[in-house]
Coordinates of C-alpha atoms in Angstrom, one line a residue:
P1 CA 0.1 -0.1 0.1
F2 CA 0.8 3.7 -0.2
A3 CA 3.0 5.1 2.6
C4 CA 3.5 8.6 3.7
V5 CA 5.1 10.6 6.6
P6 CA 2.5 12.6 7.8
G7 CA 3.2 16.4 8.0
S8 CA 6.5 16.1 6.2
H9 CA 5.8 18.5 3.6
L10 CA 6.3 21.2 6.4
R11 CA 9.8 20.0 6.9
A12 CA 11.3 21.8 3.7
S13 CA 14.1 19.0 3.8
H14 CA 14.7 15.8 2.3
P15 CA 14.0 12.5 4.0
V16 CA 16.9 11.2 6.1
Q17 CA 17.0 7.1 5.9
P18 CA 16.5 5.0 7.8
A19 CA 14.9 7.3 10.2
A20 CA 12.3 8.6 7.7
A21 CA 11.2 5.2 6.8
G22 CA 10.5 4.4 10.4
E23 CA 7.9 7.2 10.5
A24 CA 6.2 6.0 7.5
V25 CA 2.4 4.9 7.8
P26 CA 0.3 3.0 5.5
V27 CA -2.6 4.7 3.5
E28 CA -5.0 2.2 2.7
C29 CA -8.4 2.9 1.2
P30 CA -11.0 1.0 -1.0
R31 CA -10.3 0.2 -4.6
G32 CA -10.8 2.8 -7.0
S33 CA -10.1 5.5 -4.3
L34 CA -8.1 8.7 -5.3
I35 CA -5.1 10.0 -2.8
A36 CA -4.0 13.6 -3.4
F37 CA -1.3 15.2 -1.4
H38 CA 1.2 17.8 -1.4
G39 CA 4.4 17.3 -3.8
Q40 CA 6.9 17.5 -0.9
L41 CA 5.0 15.1 1.1
W42 CA 7.7 12.1 1.9
H43 CA 6.1 9.2 -0.1
G44 CA 6.5 5.7 -1.2
A45 CA 5.1 2.3 -1.1
Y46 CA 5.2 -0.9 1.0
P47 CA 5.9 -4.0 -1.3
R48 CA 2.7 -5.3 -2.6
T49 CA 1.6 -8.7 -1.1
A50 CA -1.7 -9.1 -2.5
P51 CA -2.3 -10.9 -5.7
G52 CA -3.3 -8.9 -8.9
L53 CA -2.3 -5.7 -10.5
R54 CA -1.7 -2.2 -8.5
V55 CA -2.0 0.7 -11.0
T56 CA -0.9 4.2 -10.2
I57 CA -1.5 7.3 -12.1
S58 CA 0.7 10.4 -11.1
N59 CA -0.2 13.8 -12.0
Y60 CA 0.9 17.4 -10.8
Y61 CA 0.0 20.8 -11.5
R62 CA 2.1 23.7 -11.8
H63 CA 1.9 27.3 -12.9
A64 CA 2.6 27.6 -16.9
A65 CA 5.7 29.6 -16.2
I66 CA 7.4 26.9 -14.3
Q67 CA 9.6 24.3 -16.3
P68 CA 8.1 20.8 -16.1
Q69 CA 10.0 18.8 -13.7
D70 CA 9.8 15.4 -16.3
D71 CA 10.7 15.6 -20.0
I72 CA 7.0 14.0 -20.8
P73 CA 7.0 14.7 -24.5
N74 CA 10.4 12.8 -25.0
H75 CA 9.9 10.0 -22.8
F76 CA 5.9 9.2 -23.1
P77 CA 5.3 6.5 -25.8
R78 CA 3.6 8.5 -28.7
E79 CA 1.8 5.3 -29.6
L80 CA 0.0 5.5 -26.3
A81 CA -0.7 9.0 -26.7
D82 CA -2.3 8.3 -30.1
D83 CA -4.2 5.3 -29.1
C84 CA -6.3 7.2 -26.4
D85 CA -10.0 8.6 -27.2
D86 CA -9.0 12.1 -27.7
P87 CA -5.2 12.0 -28.7
E88 CA -5.1 15.9 -29.3
T89 CA -6.6 16.8 -25.9
F90 CA -4.1 14.2 -24.3
K91 CA -1.1 15.7 -26.0
Q92 CA -2.0 19.3 -25.0
L93 CA -2.7 18.1 -21.1
A94 CA 0.6 16.3 -21.2
G95 CA 2.5 19.3 -22.6
F96 CA 3.5 17.7 -25.8
G97 CA 3.5 21.0 -27.5
L98 CA 5.5 22.6 -24.9
P99 CA 9.3 23.2 -25.2
Y100 CA 11.4 21.2 -22.6
Q101 CA 14.9 22.3 -21.7
S102 CA 17.1 19.9 -19.7
Q103 CA 18.3 21.0 -16.1
A104 CA 22.1 21.7 -16.9
L105 CA 22.8 23.5 -13.6
P106 CA 21.7 22.2 -10.1
V107 CA 18.8 23.7 -8.7
P108 CA 19.6 26.7 -6.3
K109 CA 18.3 26.2 -2.8
A110 CA 16.4 28.9 -1.3
R111 CA 17.5 30.4 2.0
R112 CA 15.1 30.4 4.8
E113 CA 14.4 33.8 6.2
T114 CA 14.3 34.2 9.8
A115 CA 13.6 37.1 11.9
S116 CA 17.1 37.7 12.9
N117 CA 18.3 38.0 8.9
C118 CA 15.4 39.5 7.0
G119 CA 14.7 42.7 9.2
C120 CA 11.5 41.4 10.6
E121 CA 12.1 41.8 14.4
N122 CA 9.2 42.6 16.5
G123 CA 6.9 41.2 14.0
Q124 CA 7.4 43.6 11.3
T125 CA 7.2 42.6 7.8
G126 CA 10.6 42.6 5.5
T127 CA 9.0 44.7 2.7

């Protein structure tokens, strides 16, 4: 089953193993259910022990100005896109018409502002 560490999306950090795995809890729900969660939530899956097929559909939403994290147009089999009920709509939703530029440089990490380094002492905003 699906597993996650509740509240981990608020930590603004990557999981540290093996401690993070020890915090994981199973998320079980009836067949056909939808599980939606924040992209920064630490998540994974326990090994499947029940017979049958487990199907997962992953999707994420982003602002149009944000570069996609995956190069879907160049890695999704075109024959599957062409074989669906509405290939043109699928290609639009999957971003097939958008240019993708590979990430050549490491993604910079934002510095977390605190009251002591942003000029926000005594409840004032740093504007």
